[in-house]
PDB file of C-alpha atoms in Angstrom:
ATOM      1  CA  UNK A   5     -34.784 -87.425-237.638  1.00  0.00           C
ATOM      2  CA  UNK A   6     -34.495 -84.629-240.465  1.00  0.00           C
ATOM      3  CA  UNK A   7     -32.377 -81.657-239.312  1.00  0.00           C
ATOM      4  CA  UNK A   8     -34.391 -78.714-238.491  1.00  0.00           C
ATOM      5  CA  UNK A   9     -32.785 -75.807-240.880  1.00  0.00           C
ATOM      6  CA  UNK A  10     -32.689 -72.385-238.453  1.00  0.00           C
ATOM      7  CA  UNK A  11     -34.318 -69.640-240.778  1.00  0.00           C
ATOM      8  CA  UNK A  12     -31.758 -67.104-242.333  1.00  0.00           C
ATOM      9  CA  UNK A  13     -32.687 -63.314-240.777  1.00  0.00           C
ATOM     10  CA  UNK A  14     -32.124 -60.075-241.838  1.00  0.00           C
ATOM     11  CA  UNK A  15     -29.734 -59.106-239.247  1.00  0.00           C
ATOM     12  CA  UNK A  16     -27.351 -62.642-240.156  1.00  0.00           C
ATOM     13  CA  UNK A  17     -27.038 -61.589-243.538  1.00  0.00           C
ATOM     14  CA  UNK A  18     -26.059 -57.830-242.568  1.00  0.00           C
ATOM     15  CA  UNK A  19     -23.896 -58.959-240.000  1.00  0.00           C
ATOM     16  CA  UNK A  20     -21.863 -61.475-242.835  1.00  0.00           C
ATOM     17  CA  UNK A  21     -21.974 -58.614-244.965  1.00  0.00           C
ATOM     18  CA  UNK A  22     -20.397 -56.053-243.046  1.00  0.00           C
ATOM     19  CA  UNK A  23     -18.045 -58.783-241.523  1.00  0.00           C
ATOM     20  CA  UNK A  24     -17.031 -59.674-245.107  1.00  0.00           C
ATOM     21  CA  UNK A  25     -16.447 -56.016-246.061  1.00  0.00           C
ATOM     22  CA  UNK A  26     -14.127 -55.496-242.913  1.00  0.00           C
ATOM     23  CA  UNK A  27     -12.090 -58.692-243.975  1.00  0.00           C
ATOM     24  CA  UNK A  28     -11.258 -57.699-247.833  1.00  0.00           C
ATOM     25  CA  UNK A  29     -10.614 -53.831-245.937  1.00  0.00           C
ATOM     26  CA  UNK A  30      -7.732 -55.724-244.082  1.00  0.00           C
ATOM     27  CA  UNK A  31      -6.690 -58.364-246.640  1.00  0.00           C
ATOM     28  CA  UNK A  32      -6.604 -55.835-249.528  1.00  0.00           C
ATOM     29  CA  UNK A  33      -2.616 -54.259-248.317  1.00  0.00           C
ATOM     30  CA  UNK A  34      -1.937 -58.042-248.247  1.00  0.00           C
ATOM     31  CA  UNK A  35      -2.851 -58.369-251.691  1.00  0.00           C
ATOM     32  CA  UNK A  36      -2.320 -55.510-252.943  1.00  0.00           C
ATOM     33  CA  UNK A  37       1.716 -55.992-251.406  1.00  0.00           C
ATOM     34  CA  UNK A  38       2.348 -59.409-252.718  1.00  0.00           C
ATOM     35  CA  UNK A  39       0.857 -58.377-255.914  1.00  0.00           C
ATOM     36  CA  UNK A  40       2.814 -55.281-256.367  1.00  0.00           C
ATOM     37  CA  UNK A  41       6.385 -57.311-255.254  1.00  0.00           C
ATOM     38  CA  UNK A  42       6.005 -59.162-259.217  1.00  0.00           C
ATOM     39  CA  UNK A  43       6.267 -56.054-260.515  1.00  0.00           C
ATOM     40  CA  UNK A  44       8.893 -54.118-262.108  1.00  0.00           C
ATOM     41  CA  UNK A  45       9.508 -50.554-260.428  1.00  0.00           C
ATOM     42  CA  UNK A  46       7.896 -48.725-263.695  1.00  0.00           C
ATOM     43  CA  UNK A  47       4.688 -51.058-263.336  1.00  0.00           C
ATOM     44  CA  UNK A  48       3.805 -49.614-259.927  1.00  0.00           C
ATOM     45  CA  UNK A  49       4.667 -46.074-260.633  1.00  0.00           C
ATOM     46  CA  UNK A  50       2.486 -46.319-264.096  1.00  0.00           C
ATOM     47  CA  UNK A  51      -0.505 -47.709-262.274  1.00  0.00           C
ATOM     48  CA  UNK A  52      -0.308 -49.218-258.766  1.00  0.00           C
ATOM     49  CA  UNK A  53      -3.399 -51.285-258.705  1.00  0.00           C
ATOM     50  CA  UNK A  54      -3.367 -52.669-262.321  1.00  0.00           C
ATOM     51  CA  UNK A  55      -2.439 -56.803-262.219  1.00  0.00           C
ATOM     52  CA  UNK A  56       1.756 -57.656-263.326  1.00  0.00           C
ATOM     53  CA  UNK A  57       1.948 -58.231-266.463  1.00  0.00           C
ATOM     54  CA  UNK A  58       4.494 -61.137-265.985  1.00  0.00           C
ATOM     55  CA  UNK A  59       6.503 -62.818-263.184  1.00  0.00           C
ATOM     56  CA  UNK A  60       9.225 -60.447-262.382  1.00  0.00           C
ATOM     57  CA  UNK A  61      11.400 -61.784-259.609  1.00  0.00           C
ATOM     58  CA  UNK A  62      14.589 -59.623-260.243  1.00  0.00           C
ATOM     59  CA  UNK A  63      13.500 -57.878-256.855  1.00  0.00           C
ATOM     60  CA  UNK A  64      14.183 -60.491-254.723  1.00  0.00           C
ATOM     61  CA  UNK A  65      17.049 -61.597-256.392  1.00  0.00           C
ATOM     62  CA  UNK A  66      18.900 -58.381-255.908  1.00  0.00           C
ATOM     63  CA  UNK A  67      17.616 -57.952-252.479  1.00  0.00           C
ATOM     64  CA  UNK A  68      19.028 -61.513-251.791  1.00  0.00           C
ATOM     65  CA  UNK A  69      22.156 -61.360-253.674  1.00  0.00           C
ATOM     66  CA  UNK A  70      23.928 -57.404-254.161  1.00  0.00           C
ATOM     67  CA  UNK A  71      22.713 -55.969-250.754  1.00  0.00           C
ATOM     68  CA  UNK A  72      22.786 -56.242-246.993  1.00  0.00           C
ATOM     69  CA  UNK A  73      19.380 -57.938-246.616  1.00  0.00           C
ATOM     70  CA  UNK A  74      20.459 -61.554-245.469  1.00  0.00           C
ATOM     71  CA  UNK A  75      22.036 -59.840-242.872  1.00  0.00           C
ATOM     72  CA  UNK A  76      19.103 -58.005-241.896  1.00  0.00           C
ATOM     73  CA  UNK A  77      16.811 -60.681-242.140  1.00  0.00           C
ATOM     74  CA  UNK A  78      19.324 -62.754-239.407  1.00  0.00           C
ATOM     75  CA  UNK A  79      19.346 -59.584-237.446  1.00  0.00           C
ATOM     76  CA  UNK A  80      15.341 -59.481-236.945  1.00  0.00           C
ATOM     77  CA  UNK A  81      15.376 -63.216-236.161  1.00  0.00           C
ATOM     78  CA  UNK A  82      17.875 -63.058-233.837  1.00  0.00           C
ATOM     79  CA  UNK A  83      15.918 -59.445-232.179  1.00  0.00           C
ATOM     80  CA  UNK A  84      12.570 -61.471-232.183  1.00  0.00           C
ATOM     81  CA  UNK A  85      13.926 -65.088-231.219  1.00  0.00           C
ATOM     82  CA  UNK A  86      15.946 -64.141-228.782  1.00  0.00           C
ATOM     83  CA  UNK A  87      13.104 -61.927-226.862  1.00  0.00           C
ATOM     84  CA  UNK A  88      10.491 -64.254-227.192  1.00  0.00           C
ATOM     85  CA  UNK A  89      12.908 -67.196-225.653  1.00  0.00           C
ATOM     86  CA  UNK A  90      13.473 -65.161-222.658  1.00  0.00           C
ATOM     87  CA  UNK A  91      10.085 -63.779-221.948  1.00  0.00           C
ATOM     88  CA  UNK A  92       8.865 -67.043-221.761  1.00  0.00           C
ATOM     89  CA  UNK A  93      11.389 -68.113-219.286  1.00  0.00           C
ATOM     90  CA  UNK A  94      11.140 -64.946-217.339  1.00  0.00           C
ATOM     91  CA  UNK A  95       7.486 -63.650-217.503  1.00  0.00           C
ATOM     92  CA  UNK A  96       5.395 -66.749-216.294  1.00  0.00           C
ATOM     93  CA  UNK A  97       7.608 -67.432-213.315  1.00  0.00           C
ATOM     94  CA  UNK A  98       6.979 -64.295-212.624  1.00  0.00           C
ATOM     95  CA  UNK A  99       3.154 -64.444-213.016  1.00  0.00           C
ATOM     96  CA  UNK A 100       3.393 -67.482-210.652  1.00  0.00           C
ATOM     97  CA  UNK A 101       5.043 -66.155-208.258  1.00  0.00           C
ATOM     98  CA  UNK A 102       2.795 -62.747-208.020  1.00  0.00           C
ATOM     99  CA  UNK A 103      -0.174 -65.169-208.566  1.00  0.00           C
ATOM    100  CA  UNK A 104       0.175 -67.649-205.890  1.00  0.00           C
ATOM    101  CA  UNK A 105       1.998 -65.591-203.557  1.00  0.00           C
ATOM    102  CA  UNK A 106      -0.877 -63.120-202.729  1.00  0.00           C
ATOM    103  CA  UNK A 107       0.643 -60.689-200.242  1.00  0.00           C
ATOM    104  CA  UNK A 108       0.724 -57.260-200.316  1.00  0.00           C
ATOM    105  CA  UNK A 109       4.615 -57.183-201.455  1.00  0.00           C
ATOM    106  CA  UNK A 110       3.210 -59.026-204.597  1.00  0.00           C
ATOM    107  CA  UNK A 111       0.331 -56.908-205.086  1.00  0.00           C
ATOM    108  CA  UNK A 112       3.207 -53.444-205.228  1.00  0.00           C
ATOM    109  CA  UNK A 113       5.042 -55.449-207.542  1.00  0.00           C
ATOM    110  CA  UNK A 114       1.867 -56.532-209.831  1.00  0.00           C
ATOM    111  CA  UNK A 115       0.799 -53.077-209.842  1.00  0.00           C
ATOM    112  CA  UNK A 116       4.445 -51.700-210.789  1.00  0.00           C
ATOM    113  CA  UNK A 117       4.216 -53.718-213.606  1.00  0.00           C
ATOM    114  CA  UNK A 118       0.700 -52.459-214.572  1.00  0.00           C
ATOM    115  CA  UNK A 119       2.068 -49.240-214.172  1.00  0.00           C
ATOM    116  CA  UNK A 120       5.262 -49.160-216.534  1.00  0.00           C
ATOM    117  CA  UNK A 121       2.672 -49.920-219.482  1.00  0.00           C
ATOM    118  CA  UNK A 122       1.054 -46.505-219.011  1.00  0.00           C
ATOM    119  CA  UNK A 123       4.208 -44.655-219.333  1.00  0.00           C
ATOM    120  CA  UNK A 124       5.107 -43.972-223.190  1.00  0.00           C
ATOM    121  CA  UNK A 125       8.250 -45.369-224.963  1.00  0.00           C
ATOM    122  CA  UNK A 126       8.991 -41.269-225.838  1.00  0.00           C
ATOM    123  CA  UNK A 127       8.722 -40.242-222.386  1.00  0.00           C
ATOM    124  CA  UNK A 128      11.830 -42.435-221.402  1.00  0.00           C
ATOM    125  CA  UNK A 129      13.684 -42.831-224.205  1.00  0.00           C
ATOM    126  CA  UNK A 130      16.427 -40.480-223.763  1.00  0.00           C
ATOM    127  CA  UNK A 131      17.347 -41.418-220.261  1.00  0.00           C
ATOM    128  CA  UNK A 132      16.794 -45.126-222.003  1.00  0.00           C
ATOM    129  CA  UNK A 133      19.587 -44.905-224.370  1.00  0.00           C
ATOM    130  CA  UNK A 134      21.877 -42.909-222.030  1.00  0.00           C
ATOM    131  CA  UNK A 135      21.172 -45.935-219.456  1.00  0.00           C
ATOM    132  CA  UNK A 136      22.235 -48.332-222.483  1.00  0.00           C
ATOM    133  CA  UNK A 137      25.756 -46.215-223.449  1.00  0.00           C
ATOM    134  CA  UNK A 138      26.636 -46.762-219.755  1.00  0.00           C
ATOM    135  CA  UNK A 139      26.180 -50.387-219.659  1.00  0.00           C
ATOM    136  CA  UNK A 140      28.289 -51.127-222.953  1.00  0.00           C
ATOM    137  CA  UNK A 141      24.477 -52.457-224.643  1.00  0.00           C
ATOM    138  CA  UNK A 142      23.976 -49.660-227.063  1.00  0.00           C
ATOM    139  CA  UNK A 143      25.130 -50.421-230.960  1.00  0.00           C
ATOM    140  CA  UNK A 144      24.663 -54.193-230.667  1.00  0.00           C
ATOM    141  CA  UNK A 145      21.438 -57.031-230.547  1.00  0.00           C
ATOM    142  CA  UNK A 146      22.091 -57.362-226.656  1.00  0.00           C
ATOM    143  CA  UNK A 147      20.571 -53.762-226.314  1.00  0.00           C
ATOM    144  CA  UNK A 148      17.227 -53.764-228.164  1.00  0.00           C
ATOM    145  CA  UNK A 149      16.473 -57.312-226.654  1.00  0.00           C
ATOM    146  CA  UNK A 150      16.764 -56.051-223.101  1.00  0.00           C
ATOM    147  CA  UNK A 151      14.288 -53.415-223.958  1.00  0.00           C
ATOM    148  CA  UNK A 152      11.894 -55.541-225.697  1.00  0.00           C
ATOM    149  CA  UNK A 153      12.028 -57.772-222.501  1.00  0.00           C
ATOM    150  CA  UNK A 154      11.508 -54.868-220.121  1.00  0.00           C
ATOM    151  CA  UNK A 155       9.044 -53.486-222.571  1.00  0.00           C
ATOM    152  CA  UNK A 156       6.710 -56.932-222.368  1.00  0.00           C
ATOM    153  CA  UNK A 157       6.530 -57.269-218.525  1.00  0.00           C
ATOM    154  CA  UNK A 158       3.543 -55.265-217.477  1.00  0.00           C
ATOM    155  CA  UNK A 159       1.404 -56.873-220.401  1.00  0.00           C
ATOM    156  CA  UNK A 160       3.146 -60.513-220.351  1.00  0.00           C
ATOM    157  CA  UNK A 161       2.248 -60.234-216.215  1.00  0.00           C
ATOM    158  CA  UNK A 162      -1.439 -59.213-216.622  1.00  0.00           C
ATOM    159  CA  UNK A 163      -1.948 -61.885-219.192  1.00  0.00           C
ATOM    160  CA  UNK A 164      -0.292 -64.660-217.066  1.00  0.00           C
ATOM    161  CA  UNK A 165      -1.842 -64.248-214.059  1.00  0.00           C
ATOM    162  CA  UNK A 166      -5.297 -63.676-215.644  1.00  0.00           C
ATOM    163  CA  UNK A 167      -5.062 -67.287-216.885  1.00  0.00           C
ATOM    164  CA  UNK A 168      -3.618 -68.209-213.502  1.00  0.00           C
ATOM    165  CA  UNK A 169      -6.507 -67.804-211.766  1.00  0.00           C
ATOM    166  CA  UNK A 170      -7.771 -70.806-213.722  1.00  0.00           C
ATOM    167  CA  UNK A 171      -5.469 -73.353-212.986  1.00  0.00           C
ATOM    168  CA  UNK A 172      -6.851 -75.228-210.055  1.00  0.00           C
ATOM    169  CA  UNK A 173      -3.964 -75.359-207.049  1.00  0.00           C
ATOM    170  CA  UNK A 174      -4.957 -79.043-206.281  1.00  0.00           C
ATOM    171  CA  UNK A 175      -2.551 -80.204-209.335  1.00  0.00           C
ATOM    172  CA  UNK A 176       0.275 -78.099-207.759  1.00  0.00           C
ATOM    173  CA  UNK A 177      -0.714 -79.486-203.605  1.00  0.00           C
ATOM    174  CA  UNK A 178      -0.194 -83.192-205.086  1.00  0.00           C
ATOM    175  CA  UNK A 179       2.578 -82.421-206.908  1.00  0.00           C
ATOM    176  CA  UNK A 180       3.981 -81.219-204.151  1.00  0.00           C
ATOM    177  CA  UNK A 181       3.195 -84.022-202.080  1.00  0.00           C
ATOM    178  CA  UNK A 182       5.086 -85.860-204.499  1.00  0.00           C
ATOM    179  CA  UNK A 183       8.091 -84.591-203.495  1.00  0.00           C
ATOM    180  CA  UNK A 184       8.243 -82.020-206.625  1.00  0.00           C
ATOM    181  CA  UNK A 185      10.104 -78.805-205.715  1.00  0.00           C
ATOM    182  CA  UNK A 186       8.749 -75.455-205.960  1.00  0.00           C
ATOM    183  CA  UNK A 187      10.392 -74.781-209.304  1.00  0.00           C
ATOM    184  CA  UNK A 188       9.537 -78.366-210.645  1.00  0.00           C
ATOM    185  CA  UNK A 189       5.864 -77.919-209.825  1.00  0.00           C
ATOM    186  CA  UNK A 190       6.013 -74.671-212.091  1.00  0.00           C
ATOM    187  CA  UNK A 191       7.883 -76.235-215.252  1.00  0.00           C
ATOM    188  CA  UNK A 192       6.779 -79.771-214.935  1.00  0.00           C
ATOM    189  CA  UNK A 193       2.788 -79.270-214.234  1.00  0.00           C
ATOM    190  CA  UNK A 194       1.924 -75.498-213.919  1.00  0.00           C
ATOM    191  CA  UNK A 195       3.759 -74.389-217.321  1.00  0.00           C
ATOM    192  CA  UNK A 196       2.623 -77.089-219.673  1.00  0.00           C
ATOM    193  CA  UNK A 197      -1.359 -75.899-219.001  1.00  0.00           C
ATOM    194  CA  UNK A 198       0.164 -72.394-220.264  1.00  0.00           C
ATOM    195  CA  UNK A 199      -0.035 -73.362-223.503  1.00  0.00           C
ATOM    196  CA  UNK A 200      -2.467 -70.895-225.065  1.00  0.00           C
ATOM    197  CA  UNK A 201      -1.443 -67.892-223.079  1.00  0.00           C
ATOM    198  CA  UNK A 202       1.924 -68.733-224.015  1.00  0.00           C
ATOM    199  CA  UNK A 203       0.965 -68.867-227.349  1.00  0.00           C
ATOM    200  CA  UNK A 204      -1.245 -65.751-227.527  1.00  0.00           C
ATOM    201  CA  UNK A 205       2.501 -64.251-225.976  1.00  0.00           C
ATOM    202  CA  UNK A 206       4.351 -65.127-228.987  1.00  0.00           C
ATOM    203  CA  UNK A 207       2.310 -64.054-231.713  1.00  0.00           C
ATOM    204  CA  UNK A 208       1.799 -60.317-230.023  1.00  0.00           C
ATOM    205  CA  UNK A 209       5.531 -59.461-228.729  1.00  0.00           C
ATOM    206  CA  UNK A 210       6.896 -61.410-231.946  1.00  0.00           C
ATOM    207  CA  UNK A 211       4.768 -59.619-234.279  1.00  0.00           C
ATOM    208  CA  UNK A 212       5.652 -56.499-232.543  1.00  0.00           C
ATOM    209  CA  UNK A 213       9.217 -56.821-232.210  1.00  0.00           C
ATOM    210  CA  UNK A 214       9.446 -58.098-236.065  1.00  0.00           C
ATOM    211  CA  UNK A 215       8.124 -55.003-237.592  1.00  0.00           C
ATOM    212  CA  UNK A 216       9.571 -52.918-235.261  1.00  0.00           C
ATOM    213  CA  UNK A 217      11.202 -50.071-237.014  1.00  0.00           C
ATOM    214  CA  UNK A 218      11.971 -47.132-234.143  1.00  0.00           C
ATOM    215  CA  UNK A 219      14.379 -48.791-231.921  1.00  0.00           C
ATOM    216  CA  UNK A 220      16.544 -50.921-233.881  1.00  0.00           C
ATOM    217  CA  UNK A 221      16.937 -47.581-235.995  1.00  0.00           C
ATOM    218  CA  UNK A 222      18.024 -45.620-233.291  1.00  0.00           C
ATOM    219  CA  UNK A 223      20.124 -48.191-230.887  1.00  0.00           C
ATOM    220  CA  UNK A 224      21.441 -50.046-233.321  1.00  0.00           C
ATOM    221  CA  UNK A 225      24.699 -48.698-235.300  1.00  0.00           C
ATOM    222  CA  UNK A 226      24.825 -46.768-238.711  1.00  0.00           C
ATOM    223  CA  UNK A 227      26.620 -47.739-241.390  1.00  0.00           C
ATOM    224  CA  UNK A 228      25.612 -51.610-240.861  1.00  0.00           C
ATOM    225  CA  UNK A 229      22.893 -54.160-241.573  1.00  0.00           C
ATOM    226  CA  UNK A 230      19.907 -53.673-238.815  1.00  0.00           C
ATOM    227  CA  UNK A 231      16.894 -55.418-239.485  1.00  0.00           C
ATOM    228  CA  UNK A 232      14.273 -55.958-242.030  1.00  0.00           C
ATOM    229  CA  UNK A 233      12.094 -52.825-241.915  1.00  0.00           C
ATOM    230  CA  UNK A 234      15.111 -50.531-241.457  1.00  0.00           C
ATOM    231  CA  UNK A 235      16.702 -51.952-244.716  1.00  0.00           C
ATOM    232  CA  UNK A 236      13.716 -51.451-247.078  1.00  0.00           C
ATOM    233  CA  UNK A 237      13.530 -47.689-245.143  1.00  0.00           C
ATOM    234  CA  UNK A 238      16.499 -46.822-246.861  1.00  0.00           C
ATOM    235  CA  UNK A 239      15.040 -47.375-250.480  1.00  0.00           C
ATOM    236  CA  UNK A 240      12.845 -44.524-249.749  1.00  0.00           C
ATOM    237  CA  UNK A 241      13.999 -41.400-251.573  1.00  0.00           C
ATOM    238  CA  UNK A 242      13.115 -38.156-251.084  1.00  0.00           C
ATOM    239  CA  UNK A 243      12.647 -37.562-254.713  1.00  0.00           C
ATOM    240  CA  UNK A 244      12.353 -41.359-256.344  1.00  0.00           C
ATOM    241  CA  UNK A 245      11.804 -44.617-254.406  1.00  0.00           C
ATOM    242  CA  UNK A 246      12.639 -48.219-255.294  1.00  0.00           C
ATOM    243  CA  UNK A 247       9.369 -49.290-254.636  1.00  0.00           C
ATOM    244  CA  UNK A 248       9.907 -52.952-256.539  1.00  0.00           C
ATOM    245  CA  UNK A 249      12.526 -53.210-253.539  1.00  0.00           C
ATOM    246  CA  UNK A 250       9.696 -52.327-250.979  1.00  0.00           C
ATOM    247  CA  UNK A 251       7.460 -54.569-252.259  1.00  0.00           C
ATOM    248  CA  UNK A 252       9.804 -57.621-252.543  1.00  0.00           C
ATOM    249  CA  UNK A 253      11.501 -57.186-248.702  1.00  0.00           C
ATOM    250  CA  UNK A 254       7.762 -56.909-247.521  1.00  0.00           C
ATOM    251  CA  UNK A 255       6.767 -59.512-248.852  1.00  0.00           C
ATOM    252  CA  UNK A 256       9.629 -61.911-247.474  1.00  0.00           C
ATOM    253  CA  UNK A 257       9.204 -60.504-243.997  1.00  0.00           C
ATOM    254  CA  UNK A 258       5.253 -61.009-244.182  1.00  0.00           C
ATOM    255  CA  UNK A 259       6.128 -64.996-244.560  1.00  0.00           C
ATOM    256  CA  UNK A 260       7.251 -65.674-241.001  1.00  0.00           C
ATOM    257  CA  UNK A 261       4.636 -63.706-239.858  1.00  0.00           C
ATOM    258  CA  UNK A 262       1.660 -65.634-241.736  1.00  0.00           C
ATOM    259  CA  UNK A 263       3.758 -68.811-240.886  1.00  0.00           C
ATOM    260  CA  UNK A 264       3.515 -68.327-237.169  1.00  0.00           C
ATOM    261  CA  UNK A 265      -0.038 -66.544-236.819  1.00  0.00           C
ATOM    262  CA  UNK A 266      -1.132 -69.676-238.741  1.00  0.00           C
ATOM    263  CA  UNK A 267       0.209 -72.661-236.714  1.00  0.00           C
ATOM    264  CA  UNK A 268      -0.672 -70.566-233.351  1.00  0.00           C
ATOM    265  CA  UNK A 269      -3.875 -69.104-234.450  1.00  0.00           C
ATOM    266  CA  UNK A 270      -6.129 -71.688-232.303  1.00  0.00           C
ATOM    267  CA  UNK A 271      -3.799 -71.096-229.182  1.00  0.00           C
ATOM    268  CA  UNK A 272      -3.670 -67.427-229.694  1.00  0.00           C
ATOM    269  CA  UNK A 273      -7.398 -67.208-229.963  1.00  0.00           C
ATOM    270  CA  UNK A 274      -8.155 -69.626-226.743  1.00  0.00           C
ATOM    271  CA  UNK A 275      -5.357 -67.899-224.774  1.00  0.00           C
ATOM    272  CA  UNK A 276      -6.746 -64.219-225.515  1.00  0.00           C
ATOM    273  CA  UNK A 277     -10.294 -65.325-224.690  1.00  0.00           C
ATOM    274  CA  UNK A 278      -9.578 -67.071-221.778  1.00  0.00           C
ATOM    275  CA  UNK A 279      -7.430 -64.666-220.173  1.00  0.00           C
ATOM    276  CA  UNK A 280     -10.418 -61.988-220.595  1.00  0.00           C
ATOM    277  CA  UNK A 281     -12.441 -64.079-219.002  1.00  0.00           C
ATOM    278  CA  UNK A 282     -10.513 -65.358-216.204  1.00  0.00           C
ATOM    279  CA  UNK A 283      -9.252 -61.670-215.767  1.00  0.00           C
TER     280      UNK A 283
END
């Protein structure tokens, strides 16, 4: 049987309009990055938008070889590896354990957690740091990955037990009858169906705690490599900037990023989605 065509309407050719509008709106500081990053410093400050006239690559070069940015590059993926690792050992088992639980103890917990993500970072920050100087955490990676941890809990919670409510507790009763301890059960059957949630996790915190420019600037210590974004800050000038230098470190940290939203983008998508819906 021939395929009955669906007529095109007015309102599906708006709607791809505006939605193609809104996409070049947030792919053109893409572009327009990677495009300026072949450029030589005197190119962009002569005319910004206008195409490189060659393939300069001196930028990353220098930024690779005669400065401090290796260094900074380890210290972001060490800052954004290291959180991610333990919020998803630490988050879900919480979630499952608020989740199944049920009680009214849970519940104060659950909405504890809901809680801390209302308060703003500036609000405690002082008291923060002071808290960090006491425990020996404040001028190394230790410090800013215990906040980032802290920081995810409230959101890392909701989103956990919203897909919870999903996951049918026969799996877990026959596990159990099995033989399958409490924590096996969780790791062994309940964690592997966490897969897009999970997912969904790591692109948000990670992308977060990757560009992240106010608190590895303030705990960690001057005078040494920090991370990415700090490192380009300080080819900002207040009268001349090295903006070939900008250009070139951005686009090197952009390529983890598009790397990982790429490979997780179907998780990420199913994980958000069903988590609003379950929720």
């Amino acid at each position: 049987m021939a395929r009955i065509k669906k007529p095109i309407q007015a309102s599906d050719v708006i709607l791809f309009a505006v939605t193609l509008v809104i996409a070049v709106i947030f792919a053109f500081p893409i572009f327009f990055n990677l495009m300026s990053a072949f450029k030589t410093n005197g190119e962009i400050l002569r005319d910004a938008i206008a195409l490189p006239k060659g393939f300069y690559t001196e930028s990353f070069t220098y930024l690779l070889t005669e400065t401090e940015y290796p260094r900074a590059i380890l210290n972001s993926a060490i800052l954004t590896i290291g959180s991610i690792i333990a919020m998803i050992v630490i988050i879900p088992m919480a979630a499952y354990a608020i989740e199944r639980t049920g009680n009214r103890w849970t519940s104060g917990v659950y909405i504890y957690f809901l809680f801390g993500m209302m308060v703003p970072f500036q609000v405690y920050m002082i008291p923060l740091f002071r808290q960090l100087k006491a425990m020996g955490l404040f001028g190394n990676l230790a410090g800013p990955i215990m906040i980032y941890i802290a920081g995810s809990v409230g959101f890392g919670v909701l989103l956990f037990t919203s897909f919870l409510k999903g996951v049918p507790r026969e799996i877990e009763e026959s596990a159990q009858i099995d033989g399958c301890s409490r924590m096996g059960i969780f790791w062994r059957v309940v964690f592997p169906l966490l897969g897009p949630v999970t997912a969904s996790m790591v692109v948000l915190q990670g992308l977060g705690i990757w560009n992240d420019f106010l608190m590895p600037m303030l705990v960690l210590p001057s005078g040494q490599p920090k991370t990415m974004i700090v490192e380009l800050f300080y080819y900002v000038g207040e009268f001349s900037s090295r903006w070939d230098m900008i250009f070139a470190g951005t686009t090197m940290s952009l390529i983890p990023v598009l790397i990982a939203f790429l490979t997780l983008q179907k998780y990420f998508v199913k994980g958000v989605s069903s988590g609003a819906i379950k929720g």
